[in-house]
Amino acid sequence: MPASDPNRVLIFDTTLRDGEQSPGCSMSQAEKLRVARALAELGVDVIEAGFPIASRGDWESVNTIAREVRGPIIAGLARCNRADIEAAWQALRDAERPRLHVFLATSAIHRQYKLNMAKDEIIRMAVEGVKIARDLCEDVEFSPEDASRTELEFLAEVVQAVVDAGATTVNIPDTVGYTVPQEFSELFAYLKRHVRGIENVRLSVHCHDDLGMAVANSLAAVRAGARQIECTINGIGERAGNCSLEEVAMALKTRESYFGVHTGIQTTRLYPTCRLVSQITGMPIPRNKAIIGENAFAHESGIHQHGMLRHHSTYEIMRPQDVGLSRTNLVLGKHSGRHAFRERVKELGFELEDAELNQLFEEFKALADKKKELFDGDIEALVMRAETGAAGPWSLEQIEIESSSAGSATVRLTLAHVDGRRIEQRTSAAGPVDAVVKAIDAATGTHVEMRKFEVHSVSVGEDAQGEALLTVEHNGRSYRGSGVSTNIIEAAAHAYLEVINRIEATRATAGRNDAGNGNRRRTPDPSVVSAI
Ligand code: KIV
Ligand code: ZN
């Protein structure tokens, strides 16, 4: 392994690339930049910002992150061909520390069915990809896709070839989540025995969670010598997802004496970062999710509570504060002042500018007029909405809802557009949510297919705020929206309007791109994502 601290494990975050590939998790450019900044604050070593050739939007996101985010290495993915690698390089070249990540499948199944290539062609193409990348960038990672299902001898041959060609990191993916810890650790041991010069490159691991073993397999690889873990926030990713960053980072920290390694993760930033990604992707964090789920530090049984009262170590192997979970039962209300509000926001892990905080304090006061007691969940929802809500041309000025158990509902609403229009709409339908959707469709002239609609409460009590989350489809793309209010129908209206605003933002971006950008090098091929 190259110089520096041999016990330091690099955290390579691929939330913005592999994570974003999971259905319904796509993010706008502004959202990706927001996540990248949060990842930098969290202390990740590498941010894989995207797959630049996949689409114009991906290229632009990688480029923006490369130009604006300082600290971590910024990586971009490319297949082993010149067009991909050059597109990735153009997007990355302004980064403080760019990395080209090239990949090629090596397993018999992929060789036969996907690539239709013989072993020697695979080796030739992998070597060529690494060489093209090395001519452009000093930091080159190579991944033999589906490594865990590749014949060991052939895998070692490929790894030997790319090490000789100049790869600086060799990543071993368990692409389909097939391996088990012991087997995976033997694979690493095999490579270490059979590849000359492997000690001069960084060995990395990239696991998927199809059998629920992504974290365990990644940890086994670390025991066997891997010094980079590829993972995602909340474990989002293709199918069952990727190795979850928060879990693997806390496993290494909590069991440091067993693993004998450490990471640079600021663990107190875990909870706010996970919340942010959950809010942006619309993928709720399950209550029982390890590390950051609502129940992760809750003790229900009497015996456990009794033990906890004696000493927290009886039933807790980590402290909630260690992962940035400082939720309390502290209640704020309409008499709480700006100072108390500011302190609570800070304790919950959010860092806001004065102007943002003042604006939020006004919203907090307005909410406190409607709702007696405000809990941490309410405050988080306020901040999250301000930070992640899709700004767009439409906003809801007013809404009135009438509905009866007889099966009819009427909604009257007023929408305001940034161009100065105010549109009033009155619509009746079978139920109130249906009426809201139809009224907004009629007012904005946009129609979408509703795919999923959920409501849950963000805090406790009869007057708790409800959060509406919805997913829709429009022109073959899926969009998410969320809205919070003490009135769940109003929450649904906000969520639906957020979706409409996202669609408008996509149209505006597409319009800008179509309008030319004459200095763009090439039009990336959008079909490639489905090719990997
Ligand atoms: O799962 C996988 O094999 C990948 C590679 C592109 C690293 O995501
Ligand atoms: Zn993957």
XYZ file of N, CA and C in Angstrom, residues 126-339:
642
model
N -8.800 -3.350 -20.653
C -8.584 -2.803 -19.298
C -7.272 -2.026 -19.260
N -6.230 -2.620 -19.843
C -4.909 -1.972 -19.844
C -4.981 -0.659 -20.625
N -5.646 -0.713 -21.764
C -5.735 0.508 -22.582
C -6.494 1.605 -21.822
N -7.587 1.204 -21.163
C -8.372 2.181 -20.391
C -7.519 2.831 -19.313
N -6.766 2.011 -18.586
C -5.930 2.556 -17.503
C -4.855 3.472 -18.084
N -4.284 3.070 -19.226
C -3.214 3.907 -19.807
C -3.760 5.248 -20.292
N -4.918 5.204 -20.948
C -5.507 6.480 -21.417
C -5.757 7.378 -20.204
N -6.303 6.759 -19.149
C -6.613 7.545 -17.950
C -5.336 8.090 -17.316
N -4.289 7.258 -17.241
C -3.046 7.704 -16.604
C -2.374 8.824 -17.388
N -2.573 8.856 -18.719
C -1.998 9.956 -19.497
C -2.654 11.287 -19.113
N -3.886 11.208 -18.582
C -4.609 12.430 -18.246
C -4.513 12.783 -16.769
N -4.421 11.765 -15.927
C -4.590 11.997 -14.490
C -3.667 11.057 -13.715
N -3.081 11.554 -12.644
C -2.145 10.726 -11.860
C -2.859 9.682 -11.022
N -4.110 10.020 -10.673
C -4.851 9.169 -9.736
C -5.893 8.367 -10.519
N -5.614 7.072 -10.715
C -6.508 6.246 -11.536
C -6.921 4.993 -10.765
N -8.222 4.808 -10.688
C -8.747 3.606 -10.027
C -9.306 2.672 -11.095
N -9.052 1.390 -10.933
C -9.640 0.406 -11.857
C -10.530 -0.555 -11.078
N -11.723 -0.851 -11.644
C -12.639 -1.832 -11.030
C -12.956 -2.944 -12.015
N -12.627 -4.189 -11.668
C -13.094 -5.322 -12.484
C -14.526 -5.636 -12.038
N -15.490 -5.177 -12.815
C -16.886 -5.334 -12.398
C -17.224 -6.816 -12.254
N -18.038 -7.143 -11.273
C -18.425 -8.533 -10.979
C -17.203 -9.376 -10.601
N -16.247 -8.722 -9.914
C -15.001 -9.409 -9.531
C -15.277 -10.661 -8.706
N -16.253 -10.576 -7.807
C -16.467 -11.697 -6.875
C -16.970 -12.943 -7.600
N -17.475 -12.801 -8.845
C -17.892 -13.993 -9.594
C -16.922 -14.292 -10.754
N -15.741 -13.671 -10.661
C -14.734 -13.897 -11.712
C -13.809 -15.037 -11.273
N -13.368 -15.874 -12.231
C -12.421 -16.941 -11.894
C -11.198 -16.289 -11.241
N -10.772 -16.842 -10.095
C -9.687 -16.201 -9.334
C -8.429 -15.963 -10.175
N -8.058 -16.987 -10.952
C -6.815 -16.846 -11.720
C -6.918 -15.718 -12.736
N -8.082 -15.652 -13.378
C -8.253 -14.591 -14.384
C -8.320 -13.214 -13.702
N -8.977 -13.158 -12.549
C -9.050 -11.880 -11.824
C -7.632 -11.397 -11.493
N -6.803 -12.329 -11.021
C -5.424 -11.953 -10.674
C -4.678 -11.477 -11.928
N -4.955 -12.115 -13.067
C -4.287 -11.697 -14.319
C -4.695 -10.257 -14.678
N -5.994 -9.975 -14.555
C -6.484 -8.624 -14.877
C -5.858 -7.603 -13.919
N -5.872 -7.951 -12.637
C -5.348 -7.001 -11.645
C -3.847 -6.768 -11.895
N -3.122 -7.869 -12.192
C -1.691 -7.712 -12.500
C -1.506 -6.742 -13.681
N -2.321 -6.924 -14.709
C -2.176 -6.103 -15.920
C -2.460 -4.629 -15.626
N -3.506 -4.346 -14.823
C -3.818 -2.924 -14.586
C -2.839 -2.284 -13.600
N -2.293 -3.106 -12.680
C -1.261 -2.571 -11.778
C -0.040 -2.199 -12.623
N 0.343 -3.097 -13.530
C 1.496 -2.814 -14.390
C 1.231 -1.608 -15.291
N -0.029 -1.408 -15.661
C -0.360 -0.286 -16.560
C -0.442 1.047 -15.819
N -0.387 1.006 -14.490
C -0.314 2.271 -13.747
C -1.515 2.626 -12.885
N -2.444 1.678 -12.679
C -3.570 1.991 -11.781
C -3.017 2.265 -10.387
N -3.572 3.256 -9.695
C -3.075 3.563 -8.352
C -3.981 2.979 -7.265
N -5.236 2.700 -7.632
C -6.162 2.013 -6.712
C -6.796 0.874 -7.494
N -6.900 -0.295 -6.870
C -7.625 -1.403 -7.504
C -8.801 -1.735 -6.593
N -9.983 -1.597 -7.173
C -11.213 -1.789 -6.398
C -11.818 -3.142 -6.760
N -12.237 -3.893 -5.747
C -12.801 -5.226 -6.012
C -14.303 -5.177 -5.712
N -15.133 -5.107 -6.754
C -16.573 -5.026 -6.497
C -17.248 -6.391 -6.361
N -18.156 -6.448 -5.409
C -19.087 -7.575 -5.326
C -20.382 -7.005 -5.930
N -20.365 -6.910 -7.237
C -21.383 -6.154 -7.977
C -22.808 -6.619 -7.721
N -22.977 -7.929 -7.543
C -24.340 -8.438 -7.383
C -24.619 -8.919 -5.965
N -23.758 -8.535 -5.031
C -23.995 -8.870 -3.617
C -24.031 -10.362 -3.368
N -23.089 -11.102 -3.973
C -23.139 -12.556 -3.991
C -22.189 -13.199 -2.981
N -21.107 -12.493 -2.655
C -20.071 -13.138 -1.844
C -20.462 -13.204 -0.363
N -19.643 -13.902 0.409
C -19.818 -13.956 1.869
C -18.470 -13.602 2.499
N -18.471 -13.166 3.768
C -17.242 -12.584 4.316
C -15.983 -13.446 4.182
N -16.062 -14.719 4.575
C -14.854 -15.557 4.551
C -14.315 -15.700 3.123
N -15.234 -15.968 2.206
C -14.838 -16.155 0.804
C -14.190 -14.879 0.252
N -14.777 -13.728 0.639
C -14.279 -12.458 0.105
C -12.890 -12.161 0.662
N -12.717 -12.478 1.928
C -11.410 -12.192 2.501
C -10.362 -13.121 1.856
N -10.760 -14.349 1.508
C -9.819 -15.256 0.816
C -9.471 -14.728 -0.582
N -10.469 -14.086 -1.214
C -10.204 -13.499 -2.545
C -9.106 -12.424 -2.438
N -9.225 -11.579 -1.408
C -8.200 -10.537 -1.235
C -6.836 -11.180 -0.949
N -6.850 -12.211 -0.093
C -5.585 -12.876 0.253
C -4.959 -13.484 -1.020
N -5.802 -14.045 -1.878
C -5.317 -14.652 -3.123
C -4.635 -13.588 -4.000
N -5.325 -12.449 -4.140
C -4.741 -11.382 -4.975
C -3.406 -10.929 -4.393
N -3.355 -10.822 -3.069
C -2.106 -10.354 -2.457
C -0.966 -11.351 -2.695
N -1.322 -12.625 -2.772
C -0.276 -13.644 -3.007
C 0.146 -13.692 -4.469
N -0.781 -13.372 -5.369
C -0.495 -13.640 -6.782
C -0.207 -12.417 -7.655
N -0.413 -11.212 -7.144
C -0.177 -10.034 -7.994
C 1.096 -9.325 -7.536
N 2.084 -9.273 -8.434
C 3.336 -8.592 -8.100
C 3.107 -7.086 -8.010
N 3.630 -6.472 -6.968
C 3.533 -5.015 -6.852
C 2.191 -4.552 -6.289
N 1.360 -5.479 -5.845
C 0.029 -5.077 -5.348
C 0.172 -4.211 -4.085
N 1.309 -4.408 -3.404
C 1.525 -3.618 -2.176
C 1.741 -2.143 -2.487
N 1.968 -1.827 -3.772
C 2.176 -0.413 -4.136
C 0.895 0.286 -4.537
N -0.209 -0.452 -4.598
C -1.480 0.205 -4.932
C -2.400 0.101 -3.723
N -3.410 0.965 -3.734
C -4.407 0.888 -2.650
C -5.475 -0.115 -3.062
N -5.751 -1.047 -2.174
C -6.817 -2.020 -2.457
C -8.124 -1.474 -1.898
N -9.165 -1.608 -2.703
C -10.455 -1.027 -2.315
C -11.532 -2.096 -2.409
N -12.654 -1.854 -1.731
C -13.753 -2.816 -1.751
C -15.065 -2.083 -2.052
N -15.933 -2.754 -2.817
C -17.198 -2.124 -3.244
C -18.283 -3.212 -3.202
N -19.139 -3.164 -2.185
C -20.098 -4.268 -2.008
C -21.541 -3.827 -2.164
N -22.326 -4.703 -2.773
C -23.783 -4.495 -2.849
C -24.455 -5.404 -1.830
N -25.717 -5.066 -1.523
C -26.350 -5.646 -0.333
C -27.437 -6.672 -0.632
N -27.349 -7.335 -1.781
C -28.444 -8.240 -2.176
C -28.738 -9.310 -1.137
N -27.710 -9.791 -0.449
C -27.949 -10.791 0.598
C -27.765 -10.167 1.991
N -27.800 -8.848 2.048
C -27.695 -8.172 3.350
C -26.305 -8.264 3.963
N -25.274 -8.472 3.132
C -23.935 -8.652 3.717
C -22.926 -7.615 3.243
N -23.402 -6.516 2.675
C -22.461 -5.536 2.110
C -21.503 -4.998 3.167
N -22.024 -4.683 4.363
C -21.146 -4.131 5.403
C -20.199 -5.222 5.899
N -20.736 -6.416 6.160
C -19.901 -7.518 6.668
C -18.807 -7.865 5.656
N -19.167 -7.907 4.373
C -18.166 -8.237 3.357
C -17.094 -7.145 3.256
N -17.523 -5.894 3.396
C -16.543 -4.792 3.325
C -15.579 -4.882 4.504
N -16.123 -5.205 5.675
C -15.258 -5.310 6.859
C -14.291 -6.489 6.721
N -14.770 -7.574 6.119
C -13.885 -8.737 5.908
C -12.744 -8.340 4.977
N -13.069 -7.521 3.967
C -12.028 -7.083 3.032
C -11.001 -6.201 3.745
N -11.479 -5.382 4.667
C -10.547 -4.528 5.419
C -9.610 -5.405 6.239
N -10.168 -6.446 6.890
C -9.324 -7.379 7.653
C -8.281 -8.025 6.751
N -8.662 -8.193 5.476
C -7.743 -8.863 4.542
C -6.831 -7.873 3.824
N -6.897 -6.602 4.183
C -5.924 -5.650 3.626
C -6.489 -4.506 2.801
N -7.810 -4.478 2.536
C -8.355 -3.343 1.784
C -8.200 -2.077 2.622
N -7.854 -0.981 1.958
C -7.698 0.272 2.690
C -8.535 1.399 2.073
N -9.558 0.995 1.352
C -10.576 1.951 0.895
C -11.907 1.193 0.841
N -12.944 1.841 1.385
C -14.279 1.228 1.331
C -15.174 2.134 0.495
N -15.830 1.527 -0.492
C -16.789 2.305 -1.284
C -18.179 2.068 -0.695
N -18.885 3.147 -0.447
C -20.148 3.015 0.275
C -21.051 4.215 -0.032
N -22.283 4.146 0.459
C -23.217 5.253 0.217
C -23.932 5.618 1.508
N -24.379 6.846 1.565
C -25.176 7.295 2.708
C -26.508 6.545 2.692
N -26.905 6.053 3.844
C -28.143 5.271 4.026
C -28.116 3.973 3.218
N -26.950 3.623 2.656
C -26.838 2.386 1.877
C -27.648 2.405 0.595
N -27.982 3.600 0.083
C -28.799 3.607 -1.147
C -27.951 3.123 -2.322
N -28.596 2.578 -3.316
C -27.867 2.103 -4.489
C -28.677 1.099 -5.271
N -28.091 0.617 -6.355
C -28.751 -0.361 -7.228
C -29.415 -1.472 -6.408
N -30.595 -1.876 -6.787
C -31.344 -2.975 -6.144
C -31.416 -2.793 -4.619
N -30.782 -3.725 -3.872
C -30.864 -3.645 -2.404
C -29.895 -2.612 -1.837
N -29.130 -1.974 -2.696
C -28.267 -0.890 -2.248
C -26.812 -1.299 -2.088
N -26.032 -0.340 -1.584
C -24.583 -0.517 -1.404
C -24.276 -0.641 0.087
N -23.009 -0.847 0.369
C -22.545 -0.834 1.760
C -22.896 0.530 2.358
N -23.476 0.507 3.554
C -23.919 1.775 4.133
C -22.759 2.466 4.860
N -22.531 3.713 4.493
C -21.382 4.454 5.038
C -21.466 4.561 6.556
N -22.654 4.942 7.050
C -22.764 5.181 8.494
C -22.530 3.901 9.292
N -22.951 2.752 8.715
C -22.775 1.488 9.435
C -21.308 1.062 9.439
N -20.688 1.137 8.274
C -19.309 0.652 8.199
C -18.384 1.587 8.994
N -18.658 2.890 8.950
C -17.799 3.837 9.683
C -17.942 3.612 11.186
N -19.167 3.379 11.662
C -19.354 3.172 13.098
C -18.844 1.801 13.533
N -18.912 0.819 12.636
C -18.360 -0.506 12.989
C -16.847 -0.374 13.200
N -16.187 0.353 12.299
C -14.733 0.494 12.440
C -14.376 1.302 13.686
N -15.217 2.292 14.002
C -14.903 3.121 15.173
C -15.197 2.355 16.479
N -16.366 1.731 16.513
C -16.771 1.060 17.756
C -15.875 -0.140 18.043
N -15.411 -0.828 16.967
C -14.572 -2.013 17.157
C -13.130 -1.729 16.703
N -12.672 -0.514 17.015
C -11.336 -0.124 16.546
C -10.250 -1.073 17.048
N -10.418 -1.554 18.287
C -9.350 -2.416 18.819
C -9.329 -3.751 18.080
N -10.463 -4.170 17.515
C -10.490 -5.426 16.747
C -9.899 -5.222 15.350
N -10.346 -4.145 14.689
C -9.906 -3.958 13.294
C -8.522 -3.304 13.202
N -8.182 -2.503 14.199
C -6.866 -1.856 14.195
C -6.700 -0.811 13.102
N -7.803 -0.254 12.631
C -7.733 0.784 11.593
C -8.676 1.920 11.973
N -8.541 3.024 11.261
C -9.434 4.153 11.546
C -9.770 4.880 10.250
N -10.805 5.717 10.302
C -11.201 6.511 9.127
C -11.130 7.987 9.511
N -11.393 8.850 8.552
C -11.390 10.287 8.855
C -12.808 10.825 9.047
N -13.775 9.933 9.228
C -15.177 10.380 9.315
C -15.444 11.116 10.630
N -16.055 12.282 10.514
C -16.508 13.041 11.695
C -17.861 12.446 12.053
N -17.857 11.492 12.951
C -19.092 10.697 13.127
C -20.273 11.536 13.610
N -20.005 12.663 14.258
C -21.139 13.476 14.726
C -21.890 14.121 13.554
N -21.313 14.063 12.358
C -22.008 14.599 11.178
C -22.855 13.513 10.493
N -22.809 12.277 11.023
C -23.518 11.196 10.321
C -25.026 11.436 10.259
N -25.627 11.695 11.414
C -27.085 11.806 11.425
C -27.586 12.947 10.517
N -27.029 14.171 10.657
C -27.515 15.238 9.753
C -27.308 14.904 8.266
N -26.199 14.245 7.946
C -25.955 13.920 6.528
C -26.955 12.872 6.041
N -27.206 11.874 6.877
C -28.165 10.820 6.485
C -29.566 11.414 6.323
N -29.939 12.326 7.224
C -31.256 12.975 7.126
C -31.359 13.767 5.821
N -30.273 14.474 5.530
C -30.275 15.309 4.325
C -30.489 14.441 3.084
N -29.737 13.340 2.995
C -29.860 12.478 1.809
C -31.246 11.837 1.764
N -31.757 11.467 2.914
C -33.098 10.872 2.942
C -34.131 11.879 2.437
N -33.995 13.107 2.900
C -34.957 14.149 2.509
C -34.860 14.422 1.007
N -33.629 14.519 0.517
C -33.446 14.855 -0.898
C -33.895 13.715 -1.805
N -33.585 12.471 -1.413
C -33.941 11.354 -2.295
C -35.375 10.896 -2.078
N -35.986 11.333 -0.962
C -37.345 10.866 -0.664
C -37.357 9.420 -0.205
N -36.200 8.894 0.183
C -36.142 7.515 0.711
C -36.112 7.605 2.225
N -37.244 7.310 2.884
C -37.273 7.445 4.340
C -36.298 6.477 5.022
N -35.785 6.882 6.175
C -34.882 6.001 6.930
C -35.761 5.060 7.763
N -35.618 3.739 7.588
C -36.447 2.825 8.386
C -36.225 3.052 9.887
N -37.272 2.896 10.672
C -37.172 3.133 12.125
C -36.066 2.306 12.759
N -35.927 1.051 12.277
C -34.951 0.166 12.931
C -33.602 0.149 12.208
N -33.343 1.138 11.376
C -32.064 1.184 10.654
C -30.935 1.360 11.670
N -29.874 0.519 11.511
C -28.729 0.631 12.412
C -28.161 2.047 12.350
N -27.671 2.516 13.442
C -26.973 3.800 13.604
C -27.885 5.021 13.582
N -28.738 5.174 12.568
C -29.466 6.445 12.471
C -30.986 6.281 12.454
N -31.486 5.057 12.599
C -32.943 4.858 12.646
C -33.508 5.401 13.958
N -34.800 5.724 13.922
C -35.432 6.315 15.099
C -35.309 5.411 16.328
N -35.294 4.095 16.096
C -35.227 3.168 17.234
C -33.809 2.774 17.621
N -32.819 3.282 16.881
C -31.450 2.777 17.085
C -30.969 2.978 18.522
N -31.488 4.003 19.192
C -31.055 4.247 20.572
C -32.242 4.263 21.531
N -33.359 3.641 21.117
C -34.544 3.636 21.984
C -34.551 2.346 22.797
N -34.927 2.445 24.055
C -34.943 1.254 24.913
C -36.347 1.084 25.451
N -36.992 0.008 25.048
C -38.413 -0.146 25.360
C -38.621 -1.051 26.576
N -37.903 -2.158 26.614
C -38.239 -3.121 27.673
C -37.788 -2.606 29.041
N -38.569 -2.983 30.065
C -38.296 -2.531 31.427
C -36.900 -2.919 31.869
N -36.509 -4.147 31.551
C -35.177 -4.615 31.995
C -34.088 -3.743 31.382
N -34.249 -3.433 30.083
C -33.249 -2.593 29.421
C -33.247 -1.182 30.011
N -34.448 -0.642 30.239
C -34.501 0.721 30.780
C -33.840 0.772 32.152
N -34.108 -0.262 32.926
C -33.523 -0.323 34.265
C -31.988 -0.327 34.156
N -31.471 -1.182 33.257
C -30.025 -1.262 33.057
C -29.464 0.080 32.621
N -30.159 0.723 31.688
C -29.692 2.012 31.162
C -29.610 3.062 32.265
N -30.583 2.997 33.193
C -30.571 3.983 34.273
C -29.350 3.785 35.172
N -28.958 2.505 35.293
C -27.762 2.223 36.113
C -26.504 2.693 35.367
N -26.384 2.248 34.139
C -25.247 2.712 33.315
C -25.553 2.477 31.840
N -25.325 3.514 31.009
C -25.720 3.388 29.590
C -25.006 2.246 28.879
N -23.808 1.879 29.394
C -23.048 0.841 28.684
C -23.706 -0.541 28.805
N -24.705 -0.683 29.703
C -25.353 -1.991 29.830
C -25.999 -2.410 28.510
N -26.628 -1.451 27.831
C -27.307 -1.808 26.583
C -26.939 -0.913 25.401
N -25.900 -0.088 25.565
C -25.534 0.798 24.456
C -24.064 0.650 24.133
N -23.744 0.304 22.870
C -22.323 0.170 22.508
C -21.786 1.462 21.900
N -22.693 2.375 21.570
C -22.282 3.702 21.074
C -23.208 4.700 21.744
N -22.791 5.946 21.822
C -23.666 6.985 22.357
C -24.361 7.680 21.188
N -25.633 8.050 21.364
C -26.313 8.744 20.263
C -25.572 10.008 19.826
N -24.961 10.681 20.810
C -24.219 11.907 20.465
C -23.065 11.613 19.500
N -22.484 10.391 19.584
C -21.343 10.060 18.708
C -21.729 10.096 17.241
N -23.014 9.853 16.954
C -23.422 9.837 15.543
C -24.215 11.102 15.198
N -24.175 12.072 16.135
C -24.842 13.349 15.865
C -26.325 13.312 16.141
N -26.762 12.299 16.892
C -28.184 12.214 17.208
C -28.395 12.843 18.566
N -28.780 14.118 18.548
C -28.932 14.749 19.858
C -30.380 15.118 20.083
N -31.271 14.279 19.546
C -32.695 14.527 19.771
C -33.015 14.410 21.264
N -33.879 15.264 21.736
C -34.291 15.200 23.136
C -35.800 15.327 23.160
N -36.354 15.291 24.358
C -37.795 15.537 24.449
C -38.056 16.998 24.739
N -37.020 17.802 24.583
C -37.155 19.228 24.855
C -38.224 19.824 23.947
N -39.062 20.631 24.535
C -40.168 21.177 23.753
C -39.984 22.684 23.621
N -40.170 23.205 22.442
C -40.175 24.658 22.267
C -41.619 25.075 21.975
N -41.916 26.317 22.216
C -43.281 26.785 21.967
C -43.268 28.237 21.567
N -44.456 28.863 21.570
C -44.472 30.215 21.005
C -43.781 31.251 21.885
N -43.482 30.838 23.142
C -42.763 31.799 23.982
C -41.252 31.589 23.907
N -40.832 30.589 23.180
C -39.378 30.366 23.085
C -38.753 31.470 22.230
N -37.611 31.900 22.674
C -36.977 33.017 21.970
C -36.038 32.546 20.872
N -35.531 33.548 20.154
C -34.616 33.296 19.047
C -33.384 32.507 19.522
N -32.913 32.840 20.747
C -31.696 32.206 21.232
C -31.910 30.697 21.425
